[in-house]
């Protein structure tokens, strides 16, 4: 009886050891496959084959949603979809990542990508290529991009992406100022002088350091003159003279 029990115990130990060994081998195989698949995706990204990379990353996410590469795969999917031009999907992936991983060590990168996505959504490559100025187009994506980069700088002022974000904010300010100038010009053409003056004032208050401020001051000067508000007209002219002494609007 004792011998039978001993044999059963020994067999149990052997089966447990075999099971443990099989689990370890399976786990190792899964990790190796996940690593290989991820390397394939990275190779395609490096080569600029973003469509192939997108397909491989999608496979990786489906097979190993909780694996060691899960977060990196999600960030790579954001980048790849941005490069392909699938901006709505990229933006949705950014928002989902930020919601689920609010303290991730690479959150600054994801916030930076959100700004890039919105900035690109604002652009029209065809119009820019043929030289068509559409400053009057809806600026909502540009406004979102400006907010995104600003949020990045406030939360991660020392981020490696901070310098580029600052430069992009300067360009976006100019874009937004041009939009407001197009609105002011619309009011000028219809002789809605008060609305035109107020739009010019808005530009000075929100984007005082952009080149478009020169035209905004000129609109204010002409609008106040048309309204008979001579003191405000002279103030606008003096500001124009100080900041843009060579302005053609002073003639």
PDB file of N, CA and C in Angstrom, residues 157-217:
ATOM      1  N   UNK A 157       7.343  70.106 -20.110  1.00  0.00           N
ATOM      2  CA  UNK A 157       8.157  71.196 -20.679  1.00  0.00           C
ATOM      3  C   UNK A 157       9.558  70.759 -21.095  1.00  0.00           C
ATOM      4  N   UNK A 158      10.052  69.663 -20.529  1.00  0.00           N
ATOM      5  CA  UNK A 158      11.389  69.180 -20.868  1.00  0.00           C
ATOM      6  C   UNK A 158      11.354  68.024 -21.869  1.00  0.00           C
ATOM      7  N   UNK A 159      10.212  67.765 -22.445  1.00  0.00           N
ATOM      8  CA  UNK A 159      10.087  66.662 -23.391  1.00  0.00           C
ATOM      9  C   UNK A 159      10.987  66.865 -24.605  1.00  0.00           C
ATOM     10  N   UNK A 160      11.423  65.779 -25.185  1.00  0.00           N
ATOM     11  CA  UNK A 160      12.240  65.848 -26.401  1.00  0.00           C
ATOM     12  C   UNK A 160      11.445  66.430 -27.568  1.00  0.00           C
ATOM     13  N   UNK A 161      10.124  66.454 -27.431  1.00  0.00           N
ATOM     14  CA  UNK A 161       9.269  66.979 -28.495  1.00  0.00           C
ATOM     15  C   UNK A 161       8.883  68.437 -28.261  1.00  0.00           C
ATOM     16  N   UNK A 162       9.321  69.011 -27.151  1.00  0.00           N
ATOM     17  CA  UNK A 162       8.901  70.363 -26.771  1.00  0.00           C
ATOM     18  C   UNK A 162       9.356  71.411 -27.781  1.00  0.00           C
ATOM     19  N   UNK A 163      10.594  71.319 -28.220  1.00  0.00           N
ATOM     20  CA  UNK A 163      11.131  72.325 -29.139  1.00  0.00           C
ATOM     21  C   UNK A 163      10.347  72.362 -30.445  1.00  0.00           C
ATOM     22  N   UNK A 164      10.093  71.197 -31.005  1.00  0.00           N
ATOM     23  CA  UNK A 164       9.338  71.146 -32.260  1.00  0.00           C
ATOM     24  C   UNK A 164       7.906  71.617 -32.053  1.00  0.00           C
ATOM     25  N   UNK A 165       7.317  71.266 -30.908  1.00  0.00           N
ATOM     26  CA  UNK A 165       5.954  71.705 -30.611  1.00  0.00           C
ATOM     27  C   UNK A 165       5.868  73.227 -30.578  1.00  0.00           C
ATOM     28  N   UNK A 166       6.875  73.874 -29.981  1.00  0.00           N
ATOM     29  CA  UNK A 166       6.897  75.338 -29.932  1.00  0.00           C
ATOM     30  C   UNK A 166       6.936  75.937 -31.337  1.00  0.00           C
ATOM     31  N   UNK A 167       7.776  75.385 -32.197  1.00  0.00           N
ATOM     32  CA  UNK A 167       7.889  75.889 -33.562  1.00  0.00           C
ATOM     33  C   UNK A 167       6.582  75.711 -34.321  1.00  0.00           C
ATOM     34  N   UNK A 168       5.938  74.593 -34.112  1.00  0.00           N
ATOM     35  CA  UNK A 168       4.669  74.341 -34.791  1.00  0.00           C
ATOM     36  C   UNK A 168       3.584  75.289 -34.287  1.00  0.00           C
ATOM     37  N   UNK A 169       3.615  75.630 -33.014  1.00  0.00           N
ATOM     38  CA  UNK A 169       2.633  76.569 -32.475  1.00  0.00           C
ATOM     39  C   UNK A 169       2.785  77.948 -33.113  1.00  0.00           C
ATOM     40  N   UNK A 170       4.017  78.348 -33.405  1.00  0.00           N
ATOM     41  CA  UNK A 170       4.254  79.630 -34.079  1.00  0.00           C
ATOM     42  C   UNK A 170       3.601  79.619 -35.457  1.00  0.00           C
ATOM     43  N   UNK A 171       3.804  78.533 -36.205  1.00  0.00           N
ATOM     44  CA  UNK A 171       3.216  78.422 -37.540  1.00  0.00           C
ATOM     45  C   UNK A 171       1.694  78.374 -37.464  1.00  0.00           C
ATOM     46  N   UNK A 172       1.168  77.683 -36.470  1.00  0.00           N
ATOM     47  CA  UNK A 172      -0.286  77.577 -36.334  1.00  0.00           C
ATOM     48  C   UNK A 172      -0.891  78.924 -35.966  1.00  0.00           C
ATOM     49  N   UNK A 173      -0.204  79.702 -35.139  1.00  0.00           N
ATOM     50  CA  UNK A 173      -0.694  81.046 -34.807  1.00  0.00           C
ATOM     51  C   UNK A 173      -0.842  81.886 -36.067  1.00  0.00           C
ATOM     52  N   UNK A 174       0.117  81.792 -36.953  1.00  0.00           N
ATOM     53  CA  UNK A 174       0.051  82.526 -38.213  1.00  0.00           C
ATOM     54  C   UNK A 174      -1.138  82.052 -39.039  1.00  0.00           C
ATOM     55  N   UNK A 175      -1.355  80.754 -39.075  1.00  0.00           N
ATOM     56  CA  UNK A 175      -2.501  80.186 -39.803  1.00  0.00           C
ATOM     57  C   UNK A 175      -3.819  80.699 -39.237  1.00  0.00           C
ATOM     58  N   UNK A 176      -3.950  80.722 -37.915  1.00  0.00           N
ATOM     59  CA  UNK A 176      -5.178  81.193 -37.279  1.00  0.00           C
ATOM     60  C   UNK A 176      -5.374  82.687 -37.504  1.00  0.00           C
ATOM     61  N   UNK A 177      -4.278  83.440 -37.461  1.00  0.00           N
ATOM     62  CA  UNK A 177      -4.363  84.879 -37.712  1.00  0.00           C
ATOM     63  C   UNK A 177      -4.818  85.150 -39.143  1.00  0.00           C
ATOM     64  N   UNK A 178      -4.340  84.359 -40.089  1.00  0.00           N
ATOM     65  CA  UNK A 178      -4.761  84.521 -41.484  1.00  0.00           C
ATOM     66  C   UNK A 178      -6.255  84.256 -41.638  1.00  0.00           C
ATOM     67  N   UNK A 179      -6.741  83.271 -40.906  1.00  0.00           N
ATOM     68  CA  UNK A 179      -8.179  83.007 -40.957  1.00  0.00           C
ATOM     69  C   UNK A 179      -8.960  84.210 -40.445  1.00  0.00           C
ATOM     70  N   UNK A 180      -8.537  84.758 -39.311  1.00  0.00           N
ATOM     71  CA  UNK A 180      -9.239  85.917 -38.761  1.00  0.00           C
ATOM     72  C   UNK A 180      -9.113  87.129 -39.675  1.00  0.00           C
ATOM     73  N   UNK A 181      -7.999  87.257 -40.376  1.00  0.00           N
ATOM     74  CA  UNK A 181      -7.861  88.334 -41.356  1.00  0.00           C
ATOM     75  C   UNK A 181      -8.853  88.165 -42.497  1.00  0.00           C
ATOM     76  N   UNK A 182      -9.064  86.925 -42.927  1.00  0.00           N
ATOM     77  CA  UNK A 182     -10.036  86.688 -44.001  1.00  0.00           C
ATOM     78  C   UNK A 182     -11.438  87.079 -43.552  1.00  0.00           C
ATOM     79  N   UNK A 183     -11.737  86.847 -42.282  1.00  0.00           N
ATOM     80  CA  UNK A 183     -13.036  87.261 -41.736  1.00  0.00           C
ATOM     81  C   UNK A 183     -13.117  88.781 -41.675  1.00  0.00           C
ATOM     82  N   UNK A 184     -12.046  89.424 -41.219  1.00  0.00           N
ATOM     83  CA  UNK A 184     -12.017  90.890 -41.153  1.00  0.00           C
ATOM     84  C   UNK A 184     -12.171  91.500 -42.542  1.00  0.00           C
ATOM     85  N   UNK A 185     -11.496  90.925 -43.535  1.00  0.00           N
ATOM     86  CA  UNK A 185     -11.620  91.415 -44.911  1.00  0.00           C
ATOM     87  C   UNK A 185     -13.047  91.261 -45.424  1.00  0.00           C
ATOM     88  N   UNK A 186     -13.693  90.190 -45.043  1.00  0.00           N
ATOM     89  CA  UNK A 186     -15.095  89.977 -45.412  1.00  0.00           C
ATOM     90  C   UNK A 186     -15.963  91.117 -44.879  1.00  0.00           C
ATOM     91  N   UNK A 187     -15.721  91.501 -43.629  1.00  0.00           N
ATOM     92  CA  UNK A 187     -16.483  92.603 -43.035  1.00  0.00           C
ATOM     93  C   UNK A 187     -16.160  93.934 -43.720  1.00  0.00           C
ATOM     94  N   UNK A 188     -14.890  94.120 -44.074  1.00  0.00           N
ATOM     95  CA  UNK A 188     -14.494  95.362 -44.748  1.00  0.00           C
ATOM     96  C   UNK A 188     -15.220  95.499 -46.079  1.00  0.00           C
ATOM     97  N   UNK A 189     -15.277  94.427 -46.845  1.00  0.00           N
ATOM     98  CA  UNK A 189     -15.936  94.465 -48.152  1.00  0.00           C
ATOM     99  C   UNK A 189     -17.412  94.822 -48.023  1.00  0.00           C
ATOM    100  N   UNK A 190     -17.999  94.464 -46.916  1.00  0.00           N
ATOM    101  CA  UNK A 190     -19.414  94.764 -46.690  1.00  0.00           C
ATOM    102  C   UNK A 190     -19.604  96.017 -45.834  1.00  0.00           C
ATOM    103  N   UNK A 191     -18.504  96.689 -45.598  1.00  0.00           N
ATOM    104  CA  UNK A 191     -18.504  97.937 -44.834  1.00  0.00           C
ATOM    105  C   UNK A 191     -19.108  97.764 -43.441  1.00  0.00           C
ATOM    106  N   UNK A 192     -18.893  96.575 -42.888  1.00  0.00           N
ATOM    107  CA  UNK A 192     -19.286  96.318 -41.497  1.00  0.00           C
ATOM    108  C   UNK A 192     -18.094  96.710 -40.634  1.00  0.00           C
ATOM    109  N   UNK A 193     -17.918  98.020 -40.471  1.00  0.00           N
ATOM    110  CA  UNK A 193     -16.675  98.557 -39.922  1.00  0.00           C
ATOM    111  C   UNK A 193     -16.410  98.159 -38.474  1.00  0.00           C
ATOM    112  N   UNK A 194     -17.442  98.152 -37.664  1.00  0.00           N
ATOM    113  CA  UNK A 194     -17.236  97.796 -36.256  1.00  0.00           C
ATOM    114  C   UNK A 194     -16.796  96.339 -36.123  1.00  0.00           C
ATOM    115  N   UNK A 195     -17.452  95.450 -36.884  1.00  0.00           N
ATOM    116  CA  UNK A 195     -17.080  94.031 -36.848  1.00  0.00           C
ATOM    117  C   UNK A 195     -15.655  93.837 -37.362  1.00  0.00           C
ATOM    118  N   UNK A 196     -15.290  94.589 -38.403  1.00  0.00           N
ATOM    119  CA  UNK A 196     -13.930  94.490 -38.952  1.00  0.00           C
ATOM    120  C   UNK A 196     -12.897  94.951 -37.931  1.00  0.00           C
ATOM    121  N   UNK A 197     -13.177  96.075 -37.270  1.00  0.00           N
ATOM    122  CA  UNK A 197     -12.249  96.601 -36.262  1.00  0.00           C
ATOM    123  C   UNK A 197     -12.096  95.627 -35.096  1.00  0.00           C
ATOM    124  N   UNK A 198     -13.196  95.046 -34.673  1.00  0.00           N
ATOM    125  CA  UNK A 198     -13.145  94.107 -33.551  1.00  0.00           C
ATOM    126  C   UNK A 198     -12.360  92.840 -33.905  1.00  0.00           C
ATOM    127  N   UNK A 199     -12.485  92.398 -35.163  1.00  0.00           N
ATOM    128  CA  UNK A 199     -11.727  91.216 -35.573  1.00  0.00           C
ATOM    129  C   UNK A 199     -10.230  91.533 -35.622  1.00  0.00           C
ATOM    130  N   UNK A 200      -9.889  92.729 -36.096  1.00  0.00           N
ATOM    131  CA  UNK A 200      -8.483  93.135 -36.082  1.00  0.00           C
ATOM    132  C   UNK A 200      -7.944  93.213 -34.665  1.00  0.00           C
ATOM    133  N   UNK A 201      -8.744  93.735 -33.761  1.00  0.00           N
ATOM    134  CA  UNK A 201      -8.345  93.823 -32.357  1.00  0.00           C
ATOM    135  C   UNK A 201      -8.149  92.433 -31.759  1.00  0.00           C
ATOM    136  N   UNK A 202      -9.003  91.498 -32.151  1.00  0.00           N
ATOM    137  CA  UNK A 202      -8.895  90.118 -31.670  1.00  0.00           C
ATOM    138  C   UNK A 202      -7.548  89.515 -32.076  1.00  0.00           C
ATOM    139  N   UNK A 203      -7.138  89.794 -33.311  1.00  0.00           N
ATOM    140  CA  UNK A 203      -5.854  89.271 -33.794  1.00  0.00           C
ATOM    141  C   UNK A 203      -4.707  89.814 -32.950  1.00  0.00           C
ATOM    142  N   UNK A 204      -4.743  91.112 -32.661  1.00  0.00           N
ATOM    143  CA  UNK A 204      -3.671  91.716 -31.862  1.00  0.00           C
ATOM    144  C   UNK A 204      -3.630  91.152 -30.450  1.00  0.00           C
ATOM    145  N   UNK A 205      -4.790  90.876 -29.893  1.00  0.00           N
ATOM    146  CA  UNK A 205      -4.851  90.370 -28.526  1.00  0.00           C
ATOM    147  C   UNK A 205      -4.376  88.923 -28.427  1.00  0.00           C
ATOM    148  N   UNK A 206      -4.661  88.120 -29.453  1.00  0.00           N
ATOM    149  CA  UNK A 206      -4.362  86.687 -29.386  1.00  0.00           C
ATOM    150  C   UNK A 206      -3.083  86.290 -30.120  1.00  0.00           C
ATOM    151  N   UNK A 207      -2.717  87.052 -31.149  1.00  0.00           N
ATOM    152  CA  UNK A 207      -1.519  86.713 -31.928  1.00  0.00           C
ATOM    153  C   UNK A 207      -0.687  87.972 -32.182  1.00  0.00           C
ATOM    154  N   UNK A 208      -0.220  88.649 -31.140  1.00  0.00           N
ATOM    155  CA  UNK A 208       0.449  89.947 -31.321  1.00  0.00           C
ATOM    156  C   UNK A 208       1.795  89.868 -32.030  1.00  0.00           C
ATOM    157  N   UNK A 209       2.401  88.684 -32.038  1.00  0.00           N
ATOM    158  CA  UNK A 209       3.758  88.561 -32.570  1.00  0.00           C
ATOM    159  C   UNK A 209       3.823  87.911 -33.947  1.00  0.00           C
ATOM    160  N   UNK A 210       2.703  87.872 -34.665  1.00  0.00           N
ATOM    161  CA  UNK A 210       2.710  87.278 -36.002  1.00  0.00           C
ATOM    162  C   UNK A 210       2.762  88.377 -37.058  1.00  0.00           C
ATOM    163  N   UNK A 211       3.279  88.101 -38.244  1.00  0.00           N
ATOM    164  CA  UNK A 211       3.339  89.115 -39.301  1.00  0.00           C
ATOM    165  C   UNK A 211       1.972  89.670 -39.682  1.00  0.00           C
ATOM    166  N   UNK A 212       0.936  88.862 -39.506  1.00  0.00           N
ATOM    167  CA  UNK A 212      -0.414  89.281 -39.877  1.00  0.00           C
ATOM    168  C   UNK A 212      -0.924  90.423 -39.017  1.00  0.00           C
ATOM    169  N   UNK A 213      -0.232  90.715 -37.912  1.00  0.00           N
ATOM    170  CA  UNK A 213      -0.638  91.832 -37.048  1.00  0.00           C
ATOM    171  C   UNK A 213      -0.572  93.159 -37.798  1.00  0.00           C
ATOM    172  N   UNK A 214       0.319  93.258 -38.766  1.00  0.00           N
ATOM    173  CA  UNK A 214       0.432  94.496 -39.552  1.00  0.00           C
ATOM    174  C   UNK A 214      -0.870  94.792 -40.285  1.00  0.00           C
ATOM    175  N   UNK A 215      -1.369  93.796 -40.982  1.00  0.00           N
ATOM    176  CA  UNK A 215      -2.631  93.976 -41.717  1.00  0.00           C
ATOM    177  C   UNK A 215      -3.792  94.202 -40.756  1.00  0.00           C
ATOM    178  N   UNK A 216      -3.778  93.543 -39.611  1.00  0.00           N
ATOM    179  CA  UNK A 216      -4.844  93.722 -38.621  1.00  0.00           C
ATOM    180  C   UNK A 216      -4.897  95.170 -38.142  1.00  0.00           C
ATOM    181  N   UNK A 217      -3.743  95.769 -37.897  1.00  0.00           N
ATOM    182  CA  UNK A 217      -3.692  97.177 -37.475  1.00  0.00           C
ATOM    183  C   UNK A 217      -4.208  98.101 -38.571  1.00  0.00           C
TER     184      UNK A 217
END
